[in-house]
Amino acid sequence: MELPAIPPFKTKVVEPVYFRTKAERRQKIEEVHYNLFNIHSDWVIVDLMTDSGTGAMSEQQWSEIMLGDESYAGSESYFKLIRAVKDILGFEYVAPTHQGRAAENILFSATVKEGDVVPGNAHFDTTKGHIEFRKAHAIDCTIKEAYDTSLRHPFKGNLDLDKLEAVIRKYGRERIPFVNITVTCNTVGGQPVSLQNIKDTCALAQRYGIPVFMDIARYAENAYFIKSRETDYADWSIRDIIREMFREVKVVWMSSKKDGLVNIGGFIALNDHDLYEQLGQFTIVYEGFLTYGGMSGRAMGALAVGLYEGIDFHYLEDRINQVKYLGDQLVSHGIPIQEPVGGHALYIDARKMLPQISQTQYPAQLLAVEAYIEGGVRGVEIGTLLADRDPDTGLDRLAEMELLRLALPRRVYSQAHMDYVAATMANVAERCNELKAGFKITRQAKILRHFTVELERV
Ligand code: F0G
């Protein structure tokens, strides 16, 4: 008999899970105004809110925690990080930051100004937030296939080059500081970008003299998809694919809480010394001295190790297979998801599950709340709540898709947990047609409202 695939690790430390009744959860979620960010984690059974900073570190990473050099300047842990980034990503200069959005703040402080336009595939919400905060505009040039969840396209994170060129022609290179490629593309479902599309995008941008930046939070997962879905690169190593992805890219920034396999951290990496010096001024003002930015020595050491573990083929195969396993379970229960499944999460199409709920009543949030009540499974809405309001009109931007994201922490949950999540969603699906109305907003912040929004059942 063929032996089944198993995770390339075993458990050394465990965390308890607490169980509560459905009635208790129903009451709790009402108390916190139907915002899952307000739930205490011990009220959650399987926490799929995010794959960001929620992974389990290895024994080698924990060893690095003890070896952390906490010197204010010139920490050895910083040099470990520099060496790892240079070796894997091929960039000379590294500005550590406490997480991805801090990298965005520093990088955009030096590169984005009022009236600018930043085209790319769908920008993550903090990326867009930092662009709009500077009174600039983020323009989504993702291929249209990405927005049809049932359409199977291997690289739904790809940029539509015609759309991109039209944006460049319309605004002109003076108003476009860079083109942004996010790998994988979180907003449309953790969907990968093909190496061909990366090359074509870089070539197009170069023709207009515009640099390409890359948001590489999940670059290793993207490289795995290139290897497994793009035939030209089937025989390439993950490392070689990564180098090829970055060949023409001027700056990368990373929330290392994802493929860096650490609980906190981020960085900007580049080869341009002048730009690095400009970034340094903002690093010192916003984060900390250049050789630690926003990170402790021990966190930089753990990241230096995590970067290597995150590109290991067996690790990546297990990781992506777990996401696919849950995806297959959901599909077998008739639950509509973004297909093919992406790298870090399942995205359930709430409009298909709840066609009776208007987008103005946040159907994906309703699905998130029902999954929590049913099984204590916490996901997150990626829909109109997250899409927020148009900065010019102040009106809700109806999202292209209403999705419930179930993101899988790395090296944390077992196959049994996946079966539990699938059963939870199957039970929710069974009573979907009994749900007659969604939510209305009773309080919301000026930007990034979804974190703190308060809701009431309609
Ligand atoms: N870019 C991408 C593609 C992301 O997914 C995230 C975070 C960031 C930037 C910002 O990084 O959180 O370290 O400040 N994504 C998390 C998520 C929050 O749940 O998808 P950060």
Tab-separated table of N, CA and C and ligand atoms in Angstrom, residues 50-52 99-101 104 124 126-127 182 186 215 217-218 253 255 257-258 405, ligand 1:
chain	number	residue	atom	x	y	z
A	50	THR	N	-6.363	34.275	10.979
A	50	THR	CA	-5.228	34.670	10.154
A	50	THR	C	-4.104	33.635	10.238
A	51	ASP	N	-3.281	33.647	9.216
A	51	ASP	CA	-2.055	32.842	9.221
A	51	ASP	C	-0.875	33.741	9.605
A	52	SER	N	-1.178	34.932	10.098
A	52	SER	CA	-0.133	35.932	10.321
A	52	SER	C	0.332	35.934	11.768
A	99	GLN	N	6.625	44.771	11.805
A	99	GLN	CA	5.804	43.876	10.973
A	99	GLN	C	5.630	44.491	9.601
A	100	GLY	N	4.778	43.880	8.763
A	100	GLY	CA	4.674	44.293	7.370
A	100	GLY	C	4.226	45.727	7.179
A	101	ARG	N	3.211	46.129	7.946
A	101	ARG	CA	2.668	47.473	7.715
A	101	ARG	C	3.656	48.551	8.121
A	104	GLU	N	5.666	49.028	5.184
A	104	GLU	CA	4.927	49.855	4.221
A	104	GLU	C	5.032	51.331	4.596
A	124	PHE	N	-3.046	44.452	-0.511
A	124	PHE	CA	-3.595	44.084	0.792
A	124	PHE	C	-4.139	45.346	1.476
A	126	THR	N	-3.733	46.834	4.401
A	126	THR	CA	-2.827	47.806	5.047
A	126	THR	C	-2.006	48.548	3.987
A	127	THR	N	-1.691	47.848	2.896
A	127	THR	CA	-0.931	48.481	1.812
A	127	THR	C	-1.768	49.624	1.233
A	182	THR	N	1.903	41.743	-5.319
A	182	THR	CA	1.762	41.062	-4.034
A	182	THR	C	1.749	39.553	-4.274
A	186	ASN	N	-3.171	37.938	-1.515
A	186	ASN	CA	-4.052	37.632	-0.385
A	186	ASN	C	-5.505	37.999	-0.688
A	215	ASP	N	5.462	42.897	-2.576
A	215	ASP	CA	5.028	42.588	-1.213
A	215	ASP	C	5.142	41.071	-1.074
A	217	ALA	N	5.053	38.805	1.493
A	217	ALA	CA	4.630	38.112	2.723
A	217	ALA	C	4.564	36.592	2.526
A	218	ARG	N	4.082	36.160	1.342
A	218	ARG	CA	3.910	34.709	1.110
A	218	ARG	C	4.650	34.281	-0.172
A	253	TRP	N	9.230	44.032	0.298
A	253	TRP	CA	9.013	44.161	1.737
A	253	TRP	C	8.221	42.958	2.194
A	255	SER	N	6.011	41.042	5.432
A	255	SER	CA	5.485	40.745	6.756
A	255	SER	C	6.001	39.345	7.043
A	257	LYS	N	5.666	37.507	9.434
A	257	LYS	CA	4.735	36.714	10.245
A	257	LYS	C	4.071	35.622	9.419
A	258	LYS	N	4.300	35.640	8.113
A	258	LYS	CA	3.726	34.600	7.247
A	258	LYS	C	4.841	33.604	6.891
A	405	ARG	N	-12.843	34.192	4.828
A	405	ARG	CA	-11.521	33.568	4.742
A	405	ARG	C	-11.261	32.704	5.970
B	1	F0G	N1	0.861	42.411	2.901
B	1	F0G	C1	0.126	41.291	2.843
B	1	F0G	C2	-0.040	40.574	1.558
B	1	F0G	C3	-0.495	40.816	4.000
B	1	F0G	O1	-1.240	39.713	3.927
B	1	F0G	C4	-0.320	41.524	5.216
B	1	F0G	C5	-0.957	41.074	6.440
B	1	F0G	C6	0.470	42.674	5.220
B	1	F0G	C7	1.051	43.085	4.031
B	1	F0G	C8	0.692	43.477	6.458
B	1	F0G	O2	1.558	42.817	7.317
B	1	F0G	O3	0.170	42.289	9.325
B	1	F0G	O4	2.652	42.133	9.372
B	1	F0G	O5	1.562	44.324	9.290
B	1	F0G	N2	-1.858	40.210	6.455
B	1	F0G	C9	-2.488	39.640	7.626
B	1	F0G	C10	-3.603	38.746	7.199
B	1	F0G	C11	-2.872	40.623	8.670
B	1	F0G	O6	-4.354	38.305	8.085
B	1	F0G	O7	-3.734	38.453	6.020
B	1	F0G	P1	1.473	42.901	8.910
